[in-house]
XYZ file of C-alpha atoms in Angstrom:
629
model
C 0.000 0.000 0.000
C 1.333 3.429 -0.966
C 2.291 5.554 2.061
C 1.113 9.128 2.452
C 4.651 10.491 1.875
C 5.065 8.382 -1.278
C 1.690 9.572 -2.566
C 2.616 13.208 -1.903
C 5.974 12.753 -3.651
C 4.220 11.186 -6.641
C 1.832 14.170 -6.850
C 4.735 16.630 -6.838
C 6.637 14.705 -9.521
C 3.530 14.565 -11.710
C 2.879 18.258 -11.062
C 6.356 19.095 -12.350
C 5.793 16.966 -15.460
C 2.375 18.569 -16.006
C 3.958 22.028 -16.155
C 5.409 21.339 -19.589
C 2.586 19.390 -21.165
C -0.544 20.931 -19.663
C 0.393 24.569 -19.141
C 2.648 25.195 -22.126
C 0.007 27.043 -24.148
C -1.512 29.169 -21.397
C 1.973 29.786 -19.979
C 3.217 31.443 -23.165
C 0.187 33.712 -23.648
C 1.916 36.632 -21.799
C 4.139 36.921 -24.879
C 1.317 38.347 -26.993
C -1.969 38.641 -25.070
C -1.437 41.841 -23.066
C 0.022 43.890 -25.934
C -3.034 43.032 -28.039
C -5.445 44.226 -25.346
C -3.875 47.680 -25.629
C -3.313 47.551 -29.381
C -3.622 51.055 -30.950
C -6.498 49.923 -33.212
C -8.796 49.714 -30.183
C -8.199 53.373 -29.367
C -7.979 52.757 -25.608
C -6.166 55.575 -23.779
C -3.058 54.353 -21.980
C -3.693 55.947 -18.603
C -3.516 54.477 -15.114
C -7.268 53.820 -14.894
C -7.537 51.871 -18.157
C -4.331 49.906 -17.535
C -5.567 48.831 -14.103
C -8.900 47.932 -15.735
C -7.163 45.823 -18.397
C -5.120 43.930 -15.801
C -8.273 43.444 -13.721
C -10.042 41.904 -16.729
C -7.127 39.505 -17.177
C -7.031 38.597 -13.481
C -10.742 37.800 -13.291
C -10.709 35.910 -16.599
C -7.993 33.622 -15.215
C -9.855 33.314 -11.901
C -13.353 32.613 -13.237
C -12.653 30.658 -16.416
C -9.520 28.685 -15.585
C -9.508 28.357 -11.790
C -13.222 28.008 -11.017
C -14.640 26.604 -14.247
C -11.890 24.221 -15.343
C -9.690 23.455 -12.325
C -12.533 23.170 -9.808
C -15.691 22.244 -11.749
C -14.974 20.666 -15.147
C -12.025 18.574 -13.951
C -14.403 16.718 -11.636
C -16.011 15.208 -14.743
C -13.504 12.527 -15.638
C -14.449 9.424 -17.590
C -12.515 6.765 -15.648
C -9.632 9.178 -15.224
C -9.692 10.582 -18.767
C -10.704 14.107 -19.751
C -11.397 16.093 -22.921
C -14.420 16.842 -25.067
C -14.712 13.219 -26.270
C -14.638 11.860 -22.720
C -17.195 14.468 -21.638
C -19.430 13.564 -24.585
C -19.413 9.857 -23.713
C -20.314 10.656 -20.090
C -23.252 12.777 -21.249
C -24.430 10.076 -23.686
C -24.199 7.434 -20.972
C -26.398 9.538 -18.691
C -29.070 10.476 -21.268
C -30.151 7.118 -22.685
C -33.676 7.297 -24.077
C -33.505 11.068 -24.702
C -32.854 10.965 -28.445
C -33.092 14.691 -29.177
C -30.738 15.566 -26.323
C -28.323 12.818 -27.397
C -28.242 14.171 -30.955
C -27.419 17.627 -29.596
C -24.647 16.160 -27.425
C -23.125 14.255 -30.353
C -23.334 17.369 -32.528
C -21.708 19.411 -29.773
C -18.940 16.835 -29.310
C -18.177 16.797 -33.045
C -18.118 20.606 -33.195
C -15.941 20.807 -30.079
C -13.426 18.337 -31.514
C -13.395 20.192 -34.853
C -12.774 23.497 -33.081
C -9.899 21.903 -31.149
C -8.277 20.873 -34.435
C -8.713 24.431 -35.718
C -6.999 25.698 -32.589
C -4.197 23.138 -33.045
C -3.323 24.626 -36.439
C -3.055 28.193 -35.130
C -1.430 27.624 -31.706
C 2.052 26.470 -32.864
C 2.228 29.267 -35.442
C 1.220 32.127 -33.099
C 3.334 30.813 -30.208
C 6.576 30.437 -32.183
C 6.086 33.703 -34.091
C 5.452 35.657 -30.869
C 8.657 34.313 -29.312
C 10.897 34.963 -32.330
C 9.442 38.478 -32.721
C 11.533 39.411 -29.697
C 14.449 39.715 -32.138
C 12.844 42.900 -33.441
C 13.162 44.446 -29.987
C 16.891 43.696 -29.924
C 17.571 44.848 -33.476
C 14.951 46.146 -35.927
C 17.075 45.055 -38.885
C 16.338 41.442 -37.897
C 12.610 41.811 -38.661
C 12.815 40.245 -42.178
C 14.338 37.099 -40.630
C 11.526 36.501 -38.104
C 9.241 34.545 -40.455
C 11.968 32.321 -42.006
C 13.373 31.497 -38.553
C 9.867 30.687 -37.267
C 9.175 28.386 -40.221
C 12.499 26.626 -39.637
C 11.641 26.062 -35.964
C 8.165 24.770 -36.857
C 9.580 22.385 -39.440
C 12.091 21.052 -36.914
C 9.374 20.697 -34.284
C 7.242 18.485 -36.526
C 10.282 16.563 -37.794
C 11.264 15.367 -34.302
C 7.765 14.020 -33.596
C 8.776 10.680 -35.116
C 11.258 10.135 -32.286
C 8.549 10.462 -29.638
C 8.375 12.594 -26.514
C 9.433 10.015 -23.926
C 13.008 11.323 -23.636
C 12.348 14.947 -24.542
C 9.368 15.010 -22.192
C 11.641 14.634 -19.169
C 13.044 18.089 -19.955
C 9.649 19.776 -20.365
C 8.740 20.141 -16.690
C 12.009 21.667 -15.411
C 12.339 24.072 -18.377
C 8.750 25.233 -18.019
C 9.216 25.596 -14.250
C 12.156 27.944 -14.970
C 9.944 29.830 -17.456
C 7.203 30.375 -14.873
C 9.701 31.422 -12.202
C 11.136 34.010 -14.615
C 7.604 35.279 -15.340
C 6.883 35.505 -11.612
C 10.105 37.324 -10.682
C 9.893 39.851 -13.522
C 6.272 40.576 -12.693
C 7.007 40.902 -8.978
C 9.821 43.383 -9.695
C 7.552 45.727 -11.663
C 4.647 45.360 -9.232
C 6.975 46.533 -6.448
C 7.955 49.487 -8.661
C 4.290 50.435 -9.130
C 2.137 48.881 -6.352
C -0.928 50.819 -7.567
C -1.462 47.997 -10.070
C -2.635 45.793 -7.175
C -5.948 47.691 -7.295
C -6.730 45.505 -10.314
C -7.872 42.760 -7.934
C -11.083 44.774 -7.505
C -13.558 43.311 -10.080
C -15.238 46.703 -10.534
C -12.204 47.857 -12.520
C -12.677 44.925 -14.921
C -16.381 45.690 -15.351
C -15.636 49.359 -15.992
C -12.892 48.535 -18.500
C -15.095 46.141 -20.469
C -18.172 48.385 -20.586
C -16.998 52.006 -20.793
C -15.327 52.061 -24.197
C -18.233 51.566 -26.560
C -17.672 49.122 -29.412
C -13.991 48.905 -28.490
C -14.990 47.069 -25.289
C -16.540 44.366 -27.437
C -13.315 43.924 -29.425
C -11.158 44.021 -26.281
C -13.082 41.022 -24.902
C -11.782 39.026 -27.852
C -8.222 40.031 -26.921
C -8.759 39.118 -23.246
C -9.631 35.597 -24.393
C -5.994 35.115 -25.419
C -4.839 35.044 -21.782
C -6.508 31.691 -21.096
C -6.022 29.901 -24.409
C -4.954 26.406 -23.473
C -7.509 26.225 -20.663
C -9.038 23.200 -22.379
C -5.657 21.440 -22.090
C -6.069 21.254 -18.308
C -9.058 18.988 -18.871
C -7.860 17.183 -22.001
C -4.539 16.097 -20.439
C -6.038 15.065 -17.104
C -5.714 11.380 -18.011
C -1.933 11.705 -18.329
C -1.301 13.233 -14.905
C -4.441 13.070 -12.783
C -6.633 15.787 -11.327
C -4.622 16.598 -8.190
C -1.153 17.160 -9.790
C -2.683 19.591 -12.305
C -4.458 21.476 -9.534
C -1.261 21.636 -7.455
C 0.737 22.988 -10.408
C -1.906 25.587 -11.285
C -2.524 26.941 -7.787
C 1.064 26.522 -6.563
C 2.973 28.145 -9.437
C 1.233 28.785 -12.756
C -1.633 30.997 -11.576
C 0.562 33.222 -9.317
C 3.227 33.507 -12.048
C 0.727 34.517 -14.749
C -1.131 36.984 -12.528
C 2.066 38.670 -11.335
C 3.485 38.829 -14.861
C 0.355 40.472 -16.280
C 0.328 42.868 -13.319
C 4.021 43.560 -13.990
C 3.300 44.372 -17.637
C 0.554 46.722 -16.470
C 2.870 48.369 -13.945
C 5.468 48.857 -16.701
C 2.888 50.528 -18.971
C 1.896 52.903 -16.181
C 5.556 53.953 -15.915
C 6.278 53.950 -19.663
C 3.371 53.876 -22.150
C 5.823 53.575 -25.068
C 6.424 49.965 -23.990
C 2.988 49.047 -25.404
C 4.619 47.712 -28.600
C 5.880 44.670 -26.650
C 5.426 45.009 -22.880
C 6.574 41.450 -22.215
C 10.115 41.850 -23.550
C 10.298 45.490 -22.349
C 10.089 44.183 -18.770
C 13.612 42.806 -19.019
C 16.948 44.671 -19.184
C 18.778 44.786 -22.516
C 21.469 42.302 -21.443
C 18.844 39.614 -20.783
C 16.877 39.919 -24.038
C 18.744 37.247 -25.991
C 18.497 34.689 -23.143
C 14.785 35.542 -22.774
C 14.173 35.115 -26.507
C 15.870 31.705 -26.377
C 13.889 30.690 -23.261
C 10.645 31.978 -24.791
C 11.295 30.081 -28.028
C 11.932 26.860 -26.107
C 8.783 27.466 -24.031
C 6.653 28.041 -27.131
C 8.052 24.869 -28.725
C 7.005 23.012 -25.582
C 3.550 24.613 -25.810
C 3.310 23.585 -29.456
C 4.525 20.079 -28.615
C 1.672 19.696 -26.137
C -0.813 20.885 -28.757
C 0.533 18.462 -31.376
C 0.445 15.541 -28.928
C -3.118 16.498 -28.029
C -4.039 16.347 -31.721
C -2.691 12.795 -31.935
C -4.653 11.792 -28.815
C -7.913 13.363 -29.982
C -7.561 11.782 -33.433
C -7.053 8.414 -31.784
C -10.217 8.893 -29.711
C -12.169 9.984 -32.800
C -11.088 6.825 -34.662
C -12.222 4.588 -31.832
C -15.580 6.384 -31.612
C -16.174 5.923 -35.345
C -15.889 9.616 -36.244
C -12.637 9.481 -38.228
C -10.921 7.139 -40.668
C -8.088 4.974 -39.417
C -4.608 6.510 -39.417
C -1.361 4.640 -38.920
C -0.395 4.839 -35.234
C 3.038 4.280 -33.728
C 3.617 4.024 -29.997
C 6.713 5.970 -28.988
C 6.915 4.850 -25.366
C 7.014 1.377 -23.851
C 5.810 2.741 -20.512
C 3.218 5.381 -21.467
C 0.419 4.147 -23.734
C -0.774 7.698 -24.360
C 2.402 8.697 -26.201
C 1.653 8.012 -29.851
C 2.838 9.294 -33.198
C 0.664 9.467 -36.317
C 2.757 10.139 -39.434
C -0.227 11.104 -41.613
C -1.708 13.477 -39.034
C 1.728 14.966 -38.328
C 2.340 15.714 -42.007
C -1.104 17.273 -42.544
C -0.798 19.381 -39.381
C 2.732 20.550 -40.258
C 1.612 21.623 -43.731
C -1.373 23.531 -42.332
C 0.647 25.257 -39.561
C 3.429 26.432 -41.901
C 0.888 27.685 -44.457
C -0.889 29.627 -41.691
C 2.403 31.182 -40.536
C 3.180 32.294 -44.110
C -0.391 33.487 -44.762
C -0.650 35.695 -41.666
C 3.036 36.550 -41.187
C 2.961 37.810 -37.579
C 1.472 37.010 -34.176
C -0.634 40.212 -34.284
C -2.277 39.175 -37.553
C -2.703 35.609 -36.333
C -4.429 36.855 -33.182
C -7.280 37.955 -35.427
C -7.775 34.346 -36.500
C -7.251 33.074 -32.970
C -10.016 32.966 -30.421
C -13.077 31.943 -32.426
C -12.267 28.235 -32.185
C -11.130 28.487 -28.547
C -14.248 30.345 -27.367
C -16.539 28.012 -29.314
C -14.967 24.916 -27.764
C -15.267 26.455 -24.284
C -18.958 27.229 -24.794
C -19.636 23.637 -25.863
C -17.735 22.337 -22.827
C -19.865 24.489 -20.503
C -23.126 23.199 -22.020
C -22.196 19.496 -22.000
C -20.663 19.801 -18.503
C -23.978 21.177 -17.183
C -25.767 18.157 -18.696
C -23.302 15.770 -17.033
C -23.659 17.489 -13.653
C -27.443 17.226 -13.907
C -27.988 13.772 -15.436
C -24.820 11.884 -14.448
C -23.947 13.335 -11.033
C -27.625 14.089 -10.247
C -27.068 17.651 -9.033
C -30.030 19.911 -8.327
C -31.636 21.251 -11.537
C -31.695 24.877 -10.312
C -28.004 24.789 -9.358
C -27.024 23.227 -12.704
C -29.051 25.790 -14.647
C -27.712 28.722 -12.619
C -24.026 27.766 -12.732
C -24.212 26.449 -16.308
C -25.979 29.596 -17.522
C -23.439 31.831 -15.762
C -20.432 30.264 -17.491
C -22.289 29.784 -20.787
C -23.129 33.521 -20.736
C -19.446 34.399 -20.230
C -18.370 31.978 -22.964
C -21.058 33.283 -25.300
C -19.817 36.836 -24.719
C -16.334 35.728 -25.774
C -17.763 33.904 -28.825
C -19.711 36.960 -30.008
C -16.778 39.312 -29.385
C -14.557 37.056 -31.496
C -17.076 37.038 -34.331
C -15.905 40.585 -34.997
C -12.603 38.998 -36.080
C -14.167 37.079 -38.958
C -13.275 39.686 -41.554
C -9.717 40.021 -40.184
C -8.733 36.343 -40.171
C -11.362 34.697 -37.989
C -12.844 33.214 -41.167
C -9.894 30.840 -41.301
C -10.482 29.034 -38.002
C -14.259 28.874 -38.585
C -13.790 27.487 -42.092
C -11.218 24.964 -40.932
C -13.405 23.756 -38.043
C -16.449 23.529 -40.339
C -14.447 21.491 -42.864
C -13.200 19.066 -40.193
C -16.718 18.700 -38.721
C -18.020 17.956 -42.224
C -15.377 15.241 -42.641
C -16.324 13.629 -39.306
C -20.054 13.665 -40.092
C -19.378 12.361 -43.613
C -17.312 9.486 -42.238
C -20.020 8.576 -39.715
C -22.806 8.706 -42.341
C -20.690 6.800 -44.872
C -20.037 3.997 -42.391
C -23.792 3.753 -41.812
C -24.315 3.446 -45.584
C -21.753 0.615 -45.749
C -23.534 -1.210 -42.922
C -26.851 -0.863 -44.773
C -25.241 -2.279 -47.933
C -23.714 -5.220 -46.067
C -26.955 -6.126 -44.279
C -28.331 -7.616 -47.488
C -25.137 -9.581 -48.089
C -24.504 -10.912 -44.587
C -25.154 -14.432 -43.346
C -25.576 -15.422 -39.708
C -22.375 -17.155 -38.615
C -23.696 -20.196 -36.724
C -26.359 -21.291 -39.275
C -23.799 -20.784 -42.066
C -21.243 -23.028 -40.329
C -23.890 -25.661 -39.624
C -24.807 -25.834 -43.308
C -21.124 -25.784 -44.256
C -20.328 -28.772 -42.059
C -23.222 -30.749 -43.517
C -21.122 -30.988 -46.669
C -17.641 -29.909 -45.460
C -14.945 -28.729 -47.860
C -11.407 -30.067 -47.833
C -9.813 -29.472 -44.392
C -6.176 -28.352 -44.365
C -3.719 -28.214 -41.429
C -3.171 -24.952 -39.554
C -5.177 -22.107 -38.094
C -7.104 -19.406 -39.927
C -8.052 -16.180 -38.141
C -10.857 -14.339 -39.928
C -11.195 -10.669 -38.980
C -14.783 -9.414 -39.274
C -16.751 -6.304 -38.362
C -19.686 -8.021 -36.625
C -19.489 -11.090 -34.403
C -22.940 -12.321 -35.517
C -22.187 -12.515 -39.226
C -19.820 -14.480 -41.438
C -16.629 -12.550 -42.260
C -16.591 -11.926 -45.995
C -12.966 -13.064 -46.101
C -14.175 -16.597 -45.229
C -16.742 -16.562 -48.034
C -14.147 -15.484 -50.605
C -11.599 -17.995 -49.297
C -14.108 -20.848 -49.694
C -15.183 -19.569 -53.110
C -11.678 -19.391 -54.577
C -9.705 -21.990 -52.604
C -12.471 -24.456 -51.546
C -10.639 -25.320 -48.306
C -11.253 -24.858 -44.596
C -8.511 -24.916 -41.971
C -8.527 -27.375 -39.063
C -8.834 -24.488 -36.607
C -10.832 -21.318 -37.370
C -11.002 -18.261 -35.172
C -13.625 -15.627 -35.963
C -12.286 -12.366 -34.564
C -14.142 -9.106 -34.007
C -12.614 -5.966 -32.501
C -15.116 -3.611 -30.856
C -14.827 -0.147 -29.309
C -16.134 0.639 -25.840
C -17.485 4.048 -24.816
C -14.826 4.215 -22.114
C -11.208 5.429 -22.265
C -9.777 2.003 -21.394
C -11.014 -1.546 -20.901
C -9.799 -3.587 -17.936
C -7.666 -6.610 -18.951
C -10.202 -9.004 -17.408
C -12.916 -7.544 -19.673
C -10.769 -7.449 -22.807
C -11.710 -10.781 -24.401
C -14.882 -12.827 -24.796
C -14.244 -16.362 -26.083
C -16.855 -18.902 -27.133
C -16.766 -22.218 -28.954
C -19.160 -22.389 -31.914
C -18.459 -25.997 -32.891
C -15.497 -28.350 -33.237
C -12.472 -26.417 -34.446
C -14.374 -23.088 -34.674
C -14.157 -20.354 -32.048
C -15.433 -16.806 -31.709
C -13.220 -14.125 -30.102
C -14.394 -10.598 -29.327
C -11.706 -8.106 -28.280
C -12.813 -4.856 -26.627
C -10.731 -1.652 -26.531
C -11.418 1.786 -25.092
C -11.230 4.911 -27.214
C -7.871 5.846 -25.631
C -6.332 2.489 -26.561
C -4.902 1.099 -29.778
C -5.920 -2.471 -30.665
C -3.164 -5.090 -30.624
C -4.652 -8.298 -32.022
C -1.501 -10.413 -32.089
C -0.506 -9.344 -28.575
C -3.980 -10.094 -27.191
C -4.073 -13.586 -28.754
C -0.576 -14.306 -27.402
C -1.714 -13.412 -23.872
C -4.818 -15.592 -24.147
C -2.662 -18.455 -25.417
C -0.246 -18.133 -22.478
C -3.187 -18.097 -20.069
C -4.448 -21.335 -21.697
C -7.724 -19.649 -22.560
C -7.144 -20.091 -26.285
C -5.149 -22.861 -27.941
C -3.983 -20.796 -30.938
C -0.468 -19.607 -31.704
C -0.701 -16.438 -33.860
C 2.882 -16.917 -35.073
C 1.740 -20.113 -36.834
C -1.628 -18.791 -38.006
C -2.852 -17.121 -41.182
C -4.971 -13.972 -40.942
C -7.725 -13.189 -43.446
C -9.149 -9.665 -43.718
C -11.406 -7.791 -46.128
C -10.797 -4.256 -47.365
C -13.648 -2.291 -48.929
C -13.474 -0.115 -52.039
C -16.357 2.367 -52.067
C -18.039 3.553 -55.274
C -20.844 6.154 -55.122
C -23.901 5.309 -57.268
C -27.227 7.036 -57.843
C -30.047 5.755 -55.669
C -27.633 3.870 -53.397
C -27.749 3.282 -49.667
C -26.218 6.639 -48.806
C -28.432 9.650 -48.139
C -25.491 12.005 -48.649
C -25.004 14.428 -51.513
C -22.845 13.105 -54.341
C -19.906 15.347 -53.439
C -19.942 13.997 -49.875
C -20.052 10.427 -51.185
C -16.950 11.149 -53.251
C -15.188 12.606 -50.219
C -16.106 9.502 -48.192
C -14.779 7.228 -50.956
C -11.485 9.161 -50.934
C -11.275 8.874 -47.132
C -11.796 5.102 -47.329
C -9.074 4.766 -49.980
C -6.569 6.700 -47.888
C -7.384 5.256 -44.477
C -4.971 2.898 -42.764
C -5.554 -0.796 -43.476
C -6.847 -3.293 -40.934
C -3.370 -4.855 -40.913
C -1.677 -1.645 -39.704
C -4.380 -0.466 -37.357
C -4.990 -3.777 -35.557
C -1.283 -4.647 -35.551
C -1.707 -7.862 -37.515
C 1.479 -9.390 -39.002
C 1.464 -8.419 -42.690
C 3.600 -11.379 -43.793
C 0.930 -13.824 -42.575
C -2.145 -11.943 -43.759
C -4.307 -12.413 -46.841
C -6.271 -9.231 -47.632
C -9.325 -9.575 -49.871
C -10.735 -6.462 -51.556
C -14.485 -6.055 -51.992
C -16.246 -3.364 -54.033
C -19.182 -1.646 -52.327
C -21.754 0.496 -54.119
C -23.301 3.111 -51.862
C-alpha cells in the first residue's frame, strides 16, 4: 500500500511533469496577449485607470474561467480518469439514454468541439513560435525580415522530431517550463513593487468598468482578453496523463501566481512607460537579458506547441475509436506510457497547415485575429455538456445546474460573439477549418452507416452458415485461420471469398471481431470474450477503449499463455477484407454526391486493418471487396 509520503511525492513529480505538457500554451500567452489588449487599433487611452482595468479583466478571466470553471468544476467530470471533449461527450451520452433529441445535440456538440480543437491546433504552434521569435525585433529592428523564415524553420524542426517520440524529450519539459514560470513571476514581482498601484486591479469593478466604458472597443477588447486563457481546455484534455490533483497543485502553486504577477508587472510597466505598449513582455527585461529571454521563450513556445501536437494525436485516436474518423497509422513511442503516440499522416497534414498559416498571416498580431473563435466556441460547448453531465450523471439539483451552467455559458457566449468581430480580419480561417473538419467527421459517420446498410443484405448469420457448411464440409487443411470481421454475428466476408476461390477450410478457425467501448480504457479481465461455436471453430471478441490502440496479435498471445485459447498467432494465417467504395445514384447513402466522393477518398486513404490492428502483414491475406453506396 502506498504511504502518504510516497503519494505526496508522486503528486509533486507529476505536477512538475504537467507544467510542460498541460500549461505550455496558457503559460506562453503573456508573450502576446497583453500587448493586443492595448493595441492602438482599439483606441484605448493608456492611462492608469484603463491599464488597471485591463489587468483586472485579465485577473478575473484567469480566476473565473480557468480556476473556477476548469480546475474546480470541469475537472471533476472525468471518464474513468480521462478528460477532454470526447470523454465528456461519452459521459453525457451514458447519462441520457432514451432522450434521443438531447443525445443528438450532445453528439453534434462533441463533433463541433473536436473540430474546433483541431482548428486551434493549427493556429497555436504558429502564433506561439512567431510571438517568441518576434523578440528579435526588440533587440535589433534590422532582424525583422528574418523573423518569419526562422519561425518556419523552428516549426519544421518541431514536426520533424515528432517521429522520435516525446518520452526522452518530455523529461526536460517540466524543469524548463518551471524555470519559465519562475522568470515570469520574478519579472512581474519586480515591476509590481515598482508600481504597487497595479494591485488595485484585484477589484472586479475595474474589470467591469474597463469592459463596458469604451463603446464598441470594449466588445473587441473582450476578444483580446480571451488570449490570456487559451490552453484552458488542455487542463481537462490532459487530465488522463497526470491526474486531477497534480494539475491542480501545479496551477494553484505556481502557474496561476506567475501569470497573474506577470500580467500585473506588464501593467505596472505601462503605467511607468506607455511607449512599452509595442511589446510590454520583452520590455520588462533589461537589454542584457533579451537574448536569453528570446531563447527561453522560443523553447517554451516549442514546448507549448509540442503539447498541442500531442493532443491532436490523442484526440484523433479517440475519434477513430468512436467511429468519427478514418483509421490513421499509429506508432507508440513509449514502452511505458500508452498515451504517447505518433501518427505520421496526421503529423504531415498538421505541419503543412501550420506552416501555411504562418506564411499566410506573417505575424502574431495578424494571427491573433484568427485566434479565439475556435477556442471560445470549444469552451462554450464544454460548458453546455458539462452542465448536462452534472445534472444527469452526477444528479445535481436542476436549479443549481441551470444557474451555474448559464453563468459560465453567458461568459463563454460573450467571448464567442466578441470574437465574431474577427471574422473579416482572419477569424474566417479558423471557422472554415473547423467547419471542414466537422463535415469530414459527419461524412465518415454517415458513410459507415451506408456501408452497414449495404452489407446487411449480403450478410449471413455465422452459426447457421457453419452448420450448413459442415453438412457438406470442404477439404480441411492443417493450420489455423483467423478471420477478422466487423460483426461477431455474421460471417466474415474473407471466409466466403476464401471458400469460393480456394475451396478449403482450416482445421482451426477463429472468428475475430474488434469492438470499441465508450470508455477510455477496458480492464484486462474484460478485454476478451471467447466462445466455442463448434469443433475447431471459435469466436473471439476483443474490446478496446477509445484511448487504446488495438493489438490483435498481442492479445491472442496473452490468451494463449493463459491457456484460454489454444492458438499460436505466429503459426496462423490472418484473413481480412478491405472495402473499395463507389458512389452510385439511388444507393444506400443519403449524402449528396460530393460527400459520397469525399467519403470514398477517405476510405481509400485510411490505414488498413493490418496496420491499425497490428496484424502481421507477412501472414495476412487481404481480400478487396467493391461496395456500391
